[in-house]
Short mmCIF file of C-alpha atoms in Angstrom, two decimals:
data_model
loop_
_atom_site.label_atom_id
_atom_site.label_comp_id
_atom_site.label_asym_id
_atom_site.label_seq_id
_atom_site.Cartn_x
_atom_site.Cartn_y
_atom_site.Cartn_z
CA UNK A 1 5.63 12.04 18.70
CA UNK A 2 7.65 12.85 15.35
CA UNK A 3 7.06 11.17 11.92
CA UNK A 4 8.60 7.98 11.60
CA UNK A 5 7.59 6.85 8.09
CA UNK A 6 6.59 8.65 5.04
CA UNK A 7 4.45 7.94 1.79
CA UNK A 8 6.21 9.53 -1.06
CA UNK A 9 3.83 9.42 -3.95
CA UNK A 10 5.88 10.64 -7.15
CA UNK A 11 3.38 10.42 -9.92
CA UNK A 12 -0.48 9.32 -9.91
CA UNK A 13 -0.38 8.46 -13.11
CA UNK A 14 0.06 4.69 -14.09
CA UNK A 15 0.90 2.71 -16.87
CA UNK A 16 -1.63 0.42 -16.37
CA UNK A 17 -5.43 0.19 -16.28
CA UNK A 18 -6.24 -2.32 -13.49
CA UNK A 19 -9.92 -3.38 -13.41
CA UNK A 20 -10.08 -3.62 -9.62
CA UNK A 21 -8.21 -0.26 -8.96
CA UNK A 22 -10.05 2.63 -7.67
CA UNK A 23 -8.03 5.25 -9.76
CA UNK A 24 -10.48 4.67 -12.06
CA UNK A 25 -13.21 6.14 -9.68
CA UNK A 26 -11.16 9.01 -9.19
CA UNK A 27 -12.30 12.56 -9.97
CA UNK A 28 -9.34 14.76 -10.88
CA UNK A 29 -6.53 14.59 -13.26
CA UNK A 30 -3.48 12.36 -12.74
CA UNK A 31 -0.15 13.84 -12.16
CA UNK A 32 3.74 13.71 -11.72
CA UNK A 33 5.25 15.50 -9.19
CA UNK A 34 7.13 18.53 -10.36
CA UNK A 35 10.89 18.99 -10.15
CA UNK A 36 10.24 21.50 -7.56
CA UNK A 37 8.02 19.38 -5.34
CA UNK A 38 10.13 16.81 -5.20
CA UNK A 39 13.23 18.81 -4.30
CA UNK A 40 11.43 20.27 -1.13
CA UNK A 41 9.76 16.88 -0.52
CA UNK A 42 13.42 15.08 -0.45
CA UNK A 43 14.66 17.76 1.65
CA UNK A 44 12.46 18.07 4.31
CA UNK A 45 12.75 14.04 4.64
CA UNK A 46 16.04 14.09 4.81
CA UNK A 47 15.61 17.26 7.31
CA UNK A 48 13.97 14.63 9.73
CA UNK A 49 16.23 12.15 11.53
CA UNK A 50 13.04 10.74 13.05
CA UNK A 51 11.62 9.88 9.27
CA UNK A 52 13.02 5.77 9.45
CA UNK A 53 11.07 4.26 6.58
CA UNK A 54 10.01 5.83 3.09
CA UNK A 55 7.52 4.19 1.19
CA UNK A 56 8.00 4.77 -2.55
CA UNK A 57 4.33 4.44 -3.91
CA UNK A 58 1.66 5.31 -3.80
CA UNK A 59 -2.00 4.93 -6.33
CA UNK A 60 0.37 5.46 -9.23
CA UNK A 61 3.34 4.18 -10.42
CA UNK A 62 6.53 5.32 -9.16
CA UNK A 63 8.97 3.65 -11.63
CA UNK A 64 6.88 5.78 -14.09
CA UNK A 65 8.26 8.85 -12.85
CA UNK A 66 11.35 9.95 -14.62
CA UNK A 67 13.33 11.16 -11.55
CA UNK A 68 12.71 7.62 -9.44
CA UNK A 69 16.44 6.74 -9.84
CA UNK A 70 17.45 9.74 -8.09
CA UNK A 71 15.01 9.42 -5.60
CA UNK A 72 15.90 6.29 -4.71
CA UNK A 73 19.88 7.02 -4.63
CA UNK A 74 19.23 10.25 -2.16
CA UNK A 75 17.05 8.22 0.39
CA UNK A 76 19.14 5.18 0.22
CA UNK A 77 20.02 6.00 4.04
CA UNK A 78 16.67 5.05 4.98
CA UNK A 79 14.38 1.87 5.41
CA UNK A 80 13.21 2.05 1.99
CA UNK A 81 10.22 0.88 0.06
CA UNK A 82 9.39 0.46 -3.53
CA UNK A 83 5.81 -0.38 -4.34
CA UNK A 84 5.21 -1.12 -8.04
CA UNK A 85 3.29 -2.92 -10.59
CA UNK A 86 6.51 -4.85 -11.96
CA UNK A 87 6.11 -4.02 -15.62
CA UNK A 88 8.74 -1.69 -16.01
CA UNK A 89 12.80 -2.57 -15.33
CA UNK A 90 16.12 -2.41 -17.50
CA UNK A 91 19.51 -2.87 -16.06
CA UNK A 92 19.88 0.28 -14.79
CA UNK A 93 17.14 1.10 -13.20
CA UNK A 94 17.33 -2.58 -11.61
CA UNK A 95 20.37 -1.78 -10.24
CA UNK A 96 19.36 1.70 -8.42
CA UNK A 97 16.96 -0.83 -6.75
CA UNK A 98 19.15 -3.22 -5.72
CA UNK A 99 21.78 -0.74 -4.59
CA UNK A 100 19.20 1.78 -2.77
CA UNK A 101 16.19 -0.33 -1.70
CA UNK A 102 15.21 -2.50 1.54
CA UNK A 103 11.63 -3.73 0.28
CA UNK A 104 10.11 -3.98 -3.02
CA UNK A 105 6.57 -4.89 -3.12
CA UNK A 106 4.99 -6.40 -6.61
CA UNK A 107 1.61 -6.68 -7.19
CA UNK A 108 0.92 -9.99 -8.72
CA UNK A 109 -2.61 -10.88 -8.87
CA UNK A 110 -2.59 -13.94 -10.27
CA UNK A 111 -1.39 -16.71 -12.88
CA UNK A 112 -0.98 -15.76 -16.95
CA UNK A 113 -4.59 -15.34 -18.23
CA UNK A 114 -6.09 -14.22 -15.02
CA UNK A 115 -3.58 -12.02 -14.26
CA UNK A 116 -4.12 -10.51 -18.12
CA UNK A 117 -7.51 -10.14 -17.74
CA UNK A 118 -7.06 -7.82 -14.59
CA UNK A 119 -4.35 -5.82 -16.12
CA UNK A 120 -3.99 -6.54 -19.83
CA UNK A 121 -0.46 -6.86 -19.30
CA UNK A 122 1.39 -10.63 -19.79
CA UNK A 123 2.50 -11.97 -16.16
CA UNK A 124 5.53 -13.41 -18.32
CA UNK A 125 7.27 -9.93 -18.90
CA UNK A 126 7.09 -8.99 -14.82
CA UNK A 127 8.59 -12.19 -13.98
CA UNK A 128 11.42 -11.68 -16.80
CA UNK A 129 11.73 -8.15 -14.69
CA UNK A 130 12.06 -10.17 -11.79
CA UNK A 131 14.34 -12.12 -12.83
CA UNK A 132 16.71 -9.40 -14.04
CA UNK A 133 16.56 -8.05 -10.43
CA UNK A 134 17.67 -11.37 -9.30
CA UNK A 135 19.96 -11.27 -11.63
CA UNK A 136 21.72 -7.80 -10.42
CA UNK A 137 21.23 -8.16 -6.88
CA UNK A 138 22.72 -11.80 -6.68
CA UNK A 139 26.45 -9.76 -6.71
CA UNK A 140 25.51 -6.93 -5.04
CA UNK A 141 25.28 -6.40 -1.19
CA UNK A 142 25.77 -2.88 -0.88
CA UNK A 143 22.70 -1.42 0.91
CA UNK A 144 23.22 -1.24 4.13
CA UNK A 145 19.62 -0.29 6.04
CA UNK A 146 19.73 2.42 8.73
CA UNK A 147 17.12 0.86 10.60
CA UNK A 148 16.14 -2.88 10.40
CA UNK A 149 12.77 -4.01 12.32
CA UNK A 150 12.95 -7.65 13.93
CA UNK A 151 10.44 -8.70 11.42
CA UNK A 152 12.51 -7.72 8.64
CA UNK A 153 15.87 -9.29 10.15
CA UNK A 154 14.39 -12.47 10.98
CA UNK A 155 13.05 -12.37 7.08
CA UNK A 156 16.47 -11.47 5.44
CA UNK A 157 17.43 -14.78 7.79
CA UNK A 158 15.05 -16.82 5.90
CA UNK A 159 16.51 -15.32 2.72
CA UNK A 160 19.85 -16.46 3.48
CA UNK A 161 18.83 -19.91 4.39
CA UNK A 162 17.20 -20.31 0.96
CA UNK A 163 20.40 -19.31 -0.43
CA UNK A 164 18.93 -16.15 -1.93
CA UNK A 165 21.17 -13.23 -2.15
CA UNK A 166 19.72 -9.83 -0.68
CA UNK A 167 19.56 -7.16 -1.04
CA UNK A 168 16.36 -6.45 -1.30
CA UNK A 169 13.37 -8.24 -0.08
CA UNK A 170 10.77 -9.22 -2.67
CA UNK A 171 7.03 -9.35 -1.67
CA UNK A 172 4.45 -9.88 -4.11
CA UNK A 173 0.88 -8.37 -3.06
CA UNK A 174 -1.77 -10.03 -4.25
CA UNK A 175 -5.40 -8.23 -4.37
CA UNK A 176 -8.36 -11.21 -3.30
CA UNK A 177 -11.49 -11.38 -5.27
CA UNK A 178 -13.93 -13.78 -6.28
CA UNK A 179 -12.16 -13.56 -9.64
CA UNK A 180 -9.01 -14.72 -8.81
CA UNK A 181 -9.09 -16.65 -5.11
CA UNK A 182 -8.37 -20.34 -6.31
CA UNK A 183 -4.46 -18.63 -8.43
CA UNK A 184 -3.36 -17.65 -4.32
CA UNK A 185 -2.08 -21.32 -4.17
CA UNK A 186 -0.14 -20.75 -7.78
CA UNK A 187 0.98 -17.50 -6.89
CA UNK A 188 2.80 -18.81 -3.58
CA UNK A 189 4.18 -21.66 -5.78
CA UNK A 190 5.59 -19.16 -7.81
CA UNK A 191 7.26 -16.67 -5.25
CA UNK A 192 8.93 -19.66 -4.15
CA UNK A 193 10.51 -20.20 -7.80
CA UNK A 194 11.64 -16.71 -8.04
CA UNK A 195 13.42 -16.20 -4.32
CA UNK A 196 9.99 -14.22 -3.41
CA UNK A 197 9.89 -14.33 0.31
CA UNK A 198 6.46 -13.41 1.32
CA UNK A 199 2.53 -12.82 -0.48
CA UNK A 200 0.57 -9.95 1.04
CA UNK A 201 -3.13 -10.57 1.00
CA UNK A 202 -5.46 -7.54 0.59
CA UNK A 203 -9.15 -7.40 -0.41
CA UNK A 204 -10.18 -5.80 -3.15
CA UNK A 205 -11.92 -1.91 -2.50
CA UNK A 206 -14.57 -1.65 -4.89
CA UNK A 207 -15.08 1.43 -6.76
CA UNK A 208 -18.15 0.25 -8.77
CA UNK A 209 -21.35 -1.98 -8.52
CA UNK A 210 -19.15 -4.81 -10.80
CA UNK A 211 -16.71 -4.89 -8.26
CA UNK A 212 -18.45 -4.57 -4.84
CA UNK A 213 -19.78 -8.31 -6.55
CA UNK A 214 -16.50 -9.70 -6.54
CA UNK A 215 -15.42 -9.21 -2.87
CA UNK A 216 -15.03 -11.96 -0.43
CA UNK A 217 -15.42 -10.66 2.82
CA UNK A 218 -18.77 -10.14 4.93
CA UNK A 219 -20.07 -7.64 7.49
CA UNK A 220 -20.57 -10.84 9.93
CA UNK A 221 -19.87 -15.00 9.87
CA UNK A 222 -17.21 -15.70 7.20
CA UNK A 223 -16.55 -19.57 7.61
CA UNK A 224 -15.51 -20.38 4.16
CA UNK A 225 -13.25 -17.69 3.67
CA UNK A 226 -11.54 -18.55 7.43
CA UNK A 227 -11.26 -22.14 6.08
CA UNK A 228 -9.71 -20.91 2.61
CA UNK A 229 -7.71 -18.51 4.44
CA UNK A 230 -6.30 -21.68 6.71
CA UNK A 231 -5.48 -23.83 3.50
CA UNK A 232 -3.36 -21.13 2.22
CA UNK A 233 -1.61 -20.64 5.26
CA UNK A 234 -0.53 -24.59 5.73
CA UNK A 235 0.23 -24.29 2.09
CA UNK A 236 2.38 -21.43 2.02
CA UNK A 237 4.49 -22.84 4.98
CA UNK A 238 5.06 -26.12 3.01
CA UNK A 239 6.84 -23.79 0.53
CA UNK A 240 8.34 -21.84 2.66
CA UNK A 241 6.40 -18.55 2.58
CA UNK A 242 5.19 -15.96 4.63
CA UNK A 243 1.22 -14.66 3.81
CA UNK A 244 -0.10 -11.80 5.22
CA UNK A 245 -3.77 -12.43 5.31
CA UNK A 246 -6.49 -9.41 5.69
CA UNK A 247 -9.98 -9.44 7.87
CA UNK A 248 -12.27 -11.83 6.15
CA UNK A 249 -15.33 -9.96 7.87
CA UNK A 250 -15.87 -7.19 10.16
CA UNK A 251 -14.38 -6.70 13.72
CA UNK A 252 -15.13 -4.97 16.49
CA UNK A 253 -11.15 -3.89 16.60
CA UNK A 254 -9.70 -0.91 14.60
CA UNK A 255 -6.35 0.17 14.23
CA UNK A 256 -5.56 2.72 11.98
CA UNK A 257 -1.83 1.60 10.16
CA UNK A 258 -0.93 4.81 9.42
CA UNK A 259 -1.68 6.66 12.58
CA UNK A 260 0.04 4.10 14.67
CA UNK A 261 2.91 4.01 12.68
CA UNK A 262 2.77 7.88 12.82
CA UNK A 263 3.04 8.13 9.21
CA UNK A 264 2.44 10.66 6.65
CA UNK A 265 1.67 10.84 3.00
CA UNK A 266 2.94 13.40 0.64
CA UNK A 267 0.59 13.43 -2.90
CA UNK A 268 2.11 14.11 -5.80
CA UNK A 269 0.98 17.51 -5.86
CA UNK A 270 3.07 18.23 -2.01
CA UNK A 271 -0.06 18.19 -0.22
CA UNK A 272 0.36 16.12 2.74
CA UNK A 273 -2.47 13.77 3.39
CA UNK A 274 -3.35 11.57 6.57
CA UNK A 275 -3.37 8.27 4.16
CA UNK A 276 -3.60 6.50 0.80
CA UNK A 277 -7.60 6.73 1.15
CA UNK A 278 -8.00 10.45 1.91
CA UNK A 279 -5.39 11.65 -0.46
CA UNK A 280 -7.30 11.61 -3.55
CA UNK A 281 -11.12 12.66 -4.69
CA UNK A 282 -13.04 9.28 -5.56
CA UNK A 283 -15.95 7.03 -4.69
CA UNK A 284 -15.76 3.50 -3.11
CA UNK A 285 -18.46 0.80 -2.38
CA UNK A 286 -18.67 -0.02 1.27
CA UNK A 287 -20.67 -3.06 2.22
CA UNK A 288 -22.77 -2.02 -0.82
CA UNK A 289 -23.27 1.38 0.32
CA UNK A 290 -21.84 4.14 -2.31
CA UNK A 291 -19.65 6.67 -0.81
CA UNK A 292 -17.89 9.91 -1.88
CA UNK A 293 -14.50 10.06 -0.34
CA UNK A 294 -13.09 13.51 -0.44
CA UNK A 295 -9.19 14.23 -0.48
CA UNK A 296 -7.87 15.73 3.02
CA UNK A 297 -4.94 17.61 3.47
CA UNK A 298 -3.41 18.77 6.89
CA UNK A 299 -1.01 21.19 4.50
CA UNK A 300 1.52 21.81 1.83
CA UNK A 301 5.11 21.36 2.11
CA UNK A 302 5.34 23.70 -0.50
CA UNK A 303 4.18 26.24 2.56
CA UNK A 304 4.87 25.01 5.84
CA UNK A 305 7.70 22.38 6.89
CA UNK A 306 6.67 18.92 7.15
CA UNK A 307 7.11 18.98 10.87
CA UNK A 308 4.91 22.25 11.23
CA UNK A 309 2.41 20.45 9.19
CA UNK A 310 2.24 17.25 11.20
CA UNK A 311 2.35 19.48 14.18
CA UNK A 312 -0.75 21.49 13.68
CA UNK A 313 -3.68 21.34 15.93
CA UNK A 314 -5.55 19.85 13.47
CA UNK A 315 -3.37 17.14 12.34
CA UNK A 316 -2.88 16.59 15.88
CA UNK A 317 -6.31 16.33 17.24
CA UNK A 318 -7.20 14.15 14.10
CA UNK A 319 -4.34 11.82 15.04
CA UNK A 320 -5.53 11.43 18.61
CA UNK A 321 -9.53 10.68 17.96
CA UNK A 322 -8.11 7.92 15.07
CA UNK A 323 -5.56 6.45 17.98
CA UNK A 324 -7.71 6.28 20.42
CA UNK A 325 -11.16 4.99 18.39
CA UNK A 326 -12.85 8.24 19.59
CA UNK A 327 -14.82 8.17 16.02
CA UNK A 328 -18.08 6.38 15.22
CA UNK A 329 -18.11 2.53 13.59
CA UNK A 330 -20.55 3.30 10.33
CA UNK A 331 -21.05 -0.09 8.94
CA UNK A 332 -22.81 -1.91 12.41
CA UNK A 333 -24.40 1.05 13.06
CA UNK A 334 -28.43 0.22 13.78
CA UNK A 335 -28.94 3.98 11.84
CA UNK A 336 -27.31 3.14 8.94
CA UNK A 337 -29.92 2.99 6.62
CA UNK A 338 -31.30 6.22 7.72
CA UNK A 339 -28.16 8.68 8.41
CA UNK A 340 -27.11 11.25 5.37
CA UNK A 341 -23.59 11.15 7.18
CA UNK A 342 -22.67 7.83 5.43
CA UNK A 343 -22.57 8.96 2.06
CA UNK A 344 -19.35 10.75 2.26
CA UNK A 345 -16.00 11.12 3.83
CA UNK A 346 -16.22 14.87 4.96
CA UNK A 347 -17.91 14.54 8.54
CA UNK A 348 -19.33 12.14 11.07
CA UNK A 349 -22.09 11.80 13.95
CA UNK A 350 -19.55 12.64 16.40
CA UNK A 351 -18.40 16.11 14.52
CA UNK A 352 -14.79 14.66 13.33
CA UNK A 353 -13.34 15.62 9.90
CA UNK A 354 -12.22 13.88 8.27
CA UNK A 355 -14.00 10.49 9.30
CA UNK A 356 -12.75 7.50 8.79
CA UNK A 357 -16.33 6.01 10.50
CA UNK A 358 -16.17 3.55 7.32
CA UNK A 359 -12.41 2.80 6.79
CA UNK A 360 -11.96 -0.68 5.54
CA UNK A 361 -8.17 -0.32 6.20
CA UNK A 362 -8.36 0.25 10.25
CA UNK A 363 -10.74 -3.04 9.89
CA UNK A 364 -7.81 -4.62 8.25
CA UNK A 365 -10.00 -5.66 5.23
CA UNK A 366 -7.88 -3.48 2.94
CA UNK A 367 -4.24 -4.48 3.71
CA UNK A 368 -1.25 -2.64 2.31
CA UNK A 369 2.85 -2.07 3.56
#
């Protein structure tokens, strides 16, 4: 089975300082992708018909990144993504995204002082951004996707019912803590004032002791979250928008997002990595266990094709143990609290390495597009 969707991470550097993001656990210096990444990393996408969807993202910022216009303009032919933080837009660069783009994702994570106090960053400048994008894209309609999922049709539908002009989709992602749970109902209010169609839920993946406090979901019983989570929901389709909603505590089900989707990611330095979790050195807090999580790469498309890459044995066999759940489940484990194994990413019981034994993503705790 060939890649179908790709990761393109052009910079890991950000413009902001988030206090909930776990960049600011990580271990090695931040970086653009050079010129001559990026030139092989655009060409070997655009080498494989059976690459569908792009995701422009990533930990860092991709608007950051001086050559995002371009990028955008030479894989305009395919389902495209745009992950970004919002604070950064001027006419031109708005319309590259309205011309080129399928999908941009915002992360708003909250109302004006809450959503300062996460970001030190005024909420009122992204929606002025967002704005401006309404702005361009209201008279343009020239993005034509090359591959449209029902999901997606039936939401450009609801677009044109609200009499909102696409291109492109607007999402805002919004990431849950304790500090900001009670703003989901004033965030929804206001991606219905600015032609936002949908609010993607995620918890938050603490890095440090301050934020493993703030999470909301449990290893088992979760009634008041499942309650909150049902407010929301008959709240949101008052007003006419689509949540997402994570886990709210543990499940015996995993599905690994990126596997499934048989995706790759491609780090800012070309190395390609299975996912956003194992593509960068870093520490996380799982279920108030501390854990090392050490970047994996299958390859660099700098020497071997993509194809080659995702080819390999190793990539392969990887692939197949995360498809088909053949890895251990660390956090209901009755040897937790006396297994060395748990402190890092590198191997499990069952020999596999990576593991993703304690991935909160295939869990869907930790939600992303």
């Amino acid at each position: 089975m060939p890649v179908e969707k790709v990761y393109l991470e052009l910079t890991s550097k950000c413009n902001l300082n988030c206090t909930m993001c776990y960049r600011r656990a990580w271990r090695h210096l931040t970086e653009d992708m050079s010129e001559e990444v990026l030139d092989m990393s655009l060409e070997q996408i655009k080498a494989l018909p059976s690459v569908k969807e792009v995701v422009i993202g990533g930990i860092g910022e991709p608007l950051y990144h001086p050559a995002v216009g371009r990028v955008m303009r030479k894989l305009k032919d395919r389902y495209l993504f745009l992950t970004t933080n919002g604070t950064i837009m001027n006419g031109s660069l708005a319309k590259n995204i309205v011309e080129c783009v399928d999908h941009v994702v915002i992360s708003v994570d909250g109302l004006s002082d809450t959503y300062y106090s996460i970001r030190r960053f005024p909420l009122e400048k992204v929606i002025e951004n967002i704005r401006l994008l309404n702005e361009v894209r209201a008279g343009s309609t020239d993005k034509t996707s090359a591959s449209v999922s029902q999901y997606e049709a039936t939401m450009l539908d609801k677009y044109r019912e609200r009499g909102a002009d696409i291109p492109p989709m607007l999402s805002f992602q919004m990431v849950l803590s304790k500090a900001n749970r009670d703003e989901v109902f004033g965030v929804v209010d206001l991606a219905s004032s600015l032609n936002v169609s949908q609010v993607i839920l995620s918890n938050i993946l603490p890095a440090s002791n301050d934020a493993a406090d703030l999470i909301l979901y449990k290893l088992h019983g979760n009634e008041e979250l499942n309650a909150f989570f049902h407010r929301i929901r008959n709240y949101a389709h008052k007003a006419g928008i689509v949540v997402l909603f994570p886990a709210y505590e543990l499940k015996t089900e995993r599905r690994c997002r990126f596997v499934e989707g048989q995706t790759v990611m491609i780090t800012a330095s070309g190395d390609v990595a299975p996912c956003y979790r194992l593509a960068h050195d870093g520490n996380e807090i799982v279920f108030g266990r501390e854990k090392d999580v050490f970047a994996h790469s299958f390859g660099s498309i700098m020497e071997k094709p993509l194809n080659e890459i995702w080819d390999s044995a190793p990539y392969t066999n990887y692939r197949m143990a995360v498809y088909n759940n053949r890895y251990p489940s660390c956090p209901d484990c009755d040897l937790i609290d006396g297994c060395d194994m748990v402190a890092t990413t590198e191997v499990d019981c069952y020999g596999y390495m990576p593991t993703c034994a304690d991935c909160l993503w295939s869990r869907r705790l930790i939600y992303c597009v």
